[in-house]
């Protein structure tokens, strides 16, 4: 086969899921398709997360002699400490009436998190453009945070466009002058998963204590 397709297929292979044993784990960071009896699944491995989501079902009841796959999400970085979400809320409140952004990043060597404020290029209510900070070797963006100033938290069409190619958690804080409204989702290469029902309880407690402080 030609060099271009060989390289493309090597970077994004398809795997036939066996029926009588587990599928071989991924050995390198990247993504692959799992062809299973119960559909076609995307598996993504990053230093901080392993995630499997179904991307297609079959149109015909053809018997597929492969095994089944189940949806899964493993946070390899562990729980994200609430103090970083509090730190972003303080950044967002300080930026009012403008929007603000920050990344919560995780270093796979030190296993530490840190909050990286995003320096904005153009800054005004309803508008945020920023220069992407350079991360240290071994760091990954885990939570991409931005605020909607004093407006409500939700994922706008612009947010959907921005998040379409990434693998990350996305957090929006709104109503930043008071107890903030929150929108939160997992983004995996065009899949947006909001169904876990809001932010972790520790984050909510931390945000509430910031408001009353
Ligand atoms: Zn937004």
Coordinates of C-alpha atoms and ligand atoms in Angstrom, one line a residue:
X1 CA 0.0 0.0 0.0
X2 CA 1.1 3.6 -0.5
X3 CA 3.1 5.4 2.1
X4 CA 0.4 7.9 3.1
X5 CA -2.3 5.4 3.8
X6 CA 0.1 3.1 5.5
X7 CA 1.0 5.9 7.9
X8 CA -2.6 7.0 8.4
X9 CA -3.7 3.4 9.2
X10 CA -0.8 2.8 11.5
X11 CA -1.8 6.0 13.4
X12 CA -5.4 4.9 13.7
X13 CA -5.8 1.1 13.4
X14 CA -8.9 -1.0 13.5
X15 CA -9.0 -4.0 15.8
X16 CA -11.3 -7.1 15.5
X17 CA -12.5 -7.7 19.1
X18 CA -12.0 -11.4 20.1
X19 CA -15.0 -13.3 21.4
X20 CA -13.3 -15.5 24.0
X21 CA -10.6 -13.3 25.5
X22 CA -10.1 -9.6 26.2
X23 CA -8.9 -7.3 23.5
X24 CA -5.1 -6.6 23.6
X25 CA -4.5 -3.3 25.5
X26 CA -3.1 -0.4 23.6
X27 CA 0.6 -0.1 23.9
X28 CA 1.1 3.5 22.9
X29 CA -0.8 6.8 23.3
X30 CA -3.2 7.4 20.5
X31 CA -6.5 6.0 19.2
X32 CA -8.0 3.0 17.5
X33 CA -11.3 1.6 16.3
X34 CA -12.7 -1.5 18.0
X35 CA -14.8 -3.6 15.6
X36 CA -17.2 -5.5 17.9
X37 CA -20.4 -7.5 17.7
X38 CA -22.2 -4.6 19.4
X39 CA -21.0 -1.9 17.1
X40 CA -17.9 0.2 16.3
X41 CA -16.1 1.8 19.2
X42 CA -13.5 4.5 19.6
X43 CA -10.7 3.8 22.1
X44 CA -8.4 6.7 23.1
X45 CA -5.4 6.4 25.4
X46 CA -3.7 9.5 26.7
X47 CA -1.3 9.7 29.7
X48 CA -4.2 10.9 31.9
X49 CA -7.2 9.0 30.5
X50 CA -8.3 5.8 28.8
X51 CA -11.8 6.1 27.3
X52 CA -14.0 3.9 25.1
X53 CA -17.2 5.1 23.4
X54 CA -19.4 3.7 20.7
X55 CA -19.3 5.7 17.5
X56 CA -21.5 3.5 15.3
X57 CA -24.1 0.7 15.3
X58 CA -24.9 -1.7 12.5
X59 CA -27.8 -0.9 10.1
X60 CA -28.5 -4.6 9.4
X61 CA -28.8 -7.5 11.9
X62 CA -25.8 -9.3 10.3
X63 CA -24.1 -11.8 12.7
X64 CA -20.7 -10.4 13.5
X65 CA -18.5 -13.2 14.9
X66 CA -16.6 -10.8 17.3
X67 CA -16.8 -10.0 21.0
X68 CA -18.7 -7.2 22.7
X69 CA -17.2 -4.0 24.0
X70 CA -18.5 -1.8 26.8
X71 CA -18.2 1.9 27.4
X72 CA -15.5 2.9 29.9
X73 CA -13.7 5.9 31.3
X74 CA -10.6 5.5 33.4
X75 CA -9.0 8.7 34.8
X76 CA -5.4 7.5 35.0
X77 CA -4.4 10.9 36.6
X78 CA -6.8 10.2 39.5
X79 CA -9.4 12.7 40.9
X80 CA -8.7 16.3 39.9
X81 CA -8.2 18.3 43.1
X82 CA -10.9 20.9 43.8
X83 CA -8.4 23.6 44.7
X84 CA -7.6 24.0 41.0
X85 CA -11.3 24.6 40.2
X86 CA -11.4 27.1 43.1
X87 CA -8.3 28.8 41.6
X88 CA -10.1 29.1 38.2
X89 CA -13.2 30.6 39.8
X90 CA -11.0 33.3 41.4
X91 CA -9.5 34.0 38.0
X92 CA -12.9 34.2 36.5
X93 CA -14.3 36.5 39.2
X94 CA -11.3 38.8 39.0
X95 CA -11.8 39.1 35.2
X96 CA -15.4 40.3 35.4
X97 CA -17.1 41.6 33.3
X98 CA -14.9 39.9 30.9
X99 CA -14.4 36.2 30.2
X100 CA -11.4 34.2 31.4
X101 CA -9.7 30.9 30.6
X102 CA -7.4 28.5 32.3
X103 CA -6.1 25.0 31.9
X104 CA -5.8 22.4 34.7
X105 CA -2.8 20.4 33.5
X106 CA -1.3 17.1 34.8
X107 CA 2.3 16.0 34.6
X108 CA 2.7 12.2 34.1
X109 CA 6.2 12.2 35.5
X110 CA 5.5 14.1 38.8
X111 CA 1.7 13.1 38.8
X112 CA 1.1 16.7 40.0
X113 CA -1.7 19.1 38.7
X114 CA -1.3 22.8 38.2
X115 CA -3.5 25.6 37.0
X116 CA -2.3 27.6 34.0
X117 CA -4.1 30.9 33.3
X118 CA -4.6 31.6 29.6
X119 CA -3.4 35.0 28.6
X120 CA -6.1 36.5 26.4
X121 CA -5.3 38.1 23.1
X122 CA -8.7 39.8 22.8
X123 CA -10.7 40.2 25.8
X124 CA -14.3 41.4 26.2
X125 CA -17.7 40.2 27.3
X126 CA -18.8 37.3 25.2
X127 CA -15.5 36.8 23.6
X128 CA -12.3 35.0 24.5
X129 CA -9.3 34.4 22.3
X130 CA -6.0 33.3 23.8
X131 CA -2.5 32.2 23.0
X132 CA -1.9 28.6 23.8
X133 CA 0.6 28.4 26.6
X134 CA 3.6 26.1 26.2
X135 CA 3.5 23.2 28.6
X136 CA 6.3 21.4 30.3
X137 CA 7.4 18.0 28.9
X138 CA 5.1 15.3 30.3
X139 CA 2.2 17.7 30.8
X140 CA -1.3 17.2 29.4
X141 CA -4.4 19.5 29.5
X142 CA -6.9 17.7 31.6
X143 CA -9.6 20.4 32.2
X144 CA -10.0 23.3 29.8
X145 CA -11.8 26.0 31.8
X146 CA -13.4 29.2 30.6
X147 CA -16.0 31.6 32.0
X148 CA -19.0 33.3 30.6
X149 CA -18.6 36.3 32.8
X150 CA -21.9 37.1 34.4
X151 CA -23.8 35.2 31.7
X152 CA -25.1 31.6 32.2
X153 CA -22.8 28.6 31.8
X154 CA -23.5 26.4 28.8
X155 CA -21.7 25.1 25.8
X156 CA -22.1 27.4 22.9
X157 CA -21.7 26.6 19.2
X158 CA -18.3 28.2 19.3
X159 CA -17.4 26.0 22.3
X160 CA -18.5 22.9 20.2
X161 CA -16.3 24.0 17.3
X162 CA -13.4 24.6 19.6
X163 CA -13.7 21.3 21.4
X164 CA -14.4 19.1 18.5
X165 CA -10.8 17.7 18.0
X166 CA -9.7 17.5 21.6
X167 CA -9.5 14.9 24.3
X168 CA -10.2 16.8 27.6
X169 CA -12.7 17.7 30.2
X170 CA -14.3 21.1 29.5
X171 CA -15.6 23.3 32.3
X172 CA -17.6 26.5 31.9
X173 CA -18.4 28.8 34.8
X174 CA -21.2 31.4 34.5
X175 CA -22.7 34.0 36.8
X176 CA -19.3 34.5 38.2
X177 CA -20.3 37.4 40.5
X178 CA -22.3 34.9 42.7
X179 CA -22.6 31.1 43.2
X180 CA -21.5 30.1 39.7
X181 CA -23.6 28.1 37.2
X182 CA -21.6 25.3 35.8
X183 CA -21.5 23.3 32.5
X184 CA -19.2 20.3 32.4
X185 CA -18.4 17.6 29.8
X186 CA -15.9 15.1 28.6
X187 CA -14.8 15.8 25.0
X188 CA -13.3 12.9 23.0
X189 CA -12.6 13.7 19.4
X190 CA -16.1 15.0 18.5
X191 CA -18.0 13.0 21.2
X192 CA -19.4 15.3 23.9
X193 CA -20.4 13.4 27.1
X194 CA -22.4 15.5 29.6
X195 CA -24.4 12.7 31.1
X196 CA -22.5 12.2 34.3
X197 CA -24.7 14.9 35.7
X198 CA -22.6 17.8 36.6
X199 CA -19.3 18.4 38.4
X200 CA -17.8 16.2 41.1
X201 CA -19.2 16.9 44.6
X202 CA -15.8 18.1 45.9
X203 CA -15.7 20.8 43.2
X204 CA -19.2 22.0 44.1
X205 CA -18.3 22.2 47.8
X206 CA -15.1 24.1 47.0
X207 CA -17.0 26.6 44.7
X208 CA -19.7 27.1 47.4
X209 CA -17.0 27.8 50.0
X210 CA -15.4 30.4 47.7
X211 CA -18.7 32.2 47.3
X212 CA -19.3 32.4 51.1
X213 CA -15.6 33.3 51.9
Ligands
LIG1 ZN1 -18.3 29.2 26.2

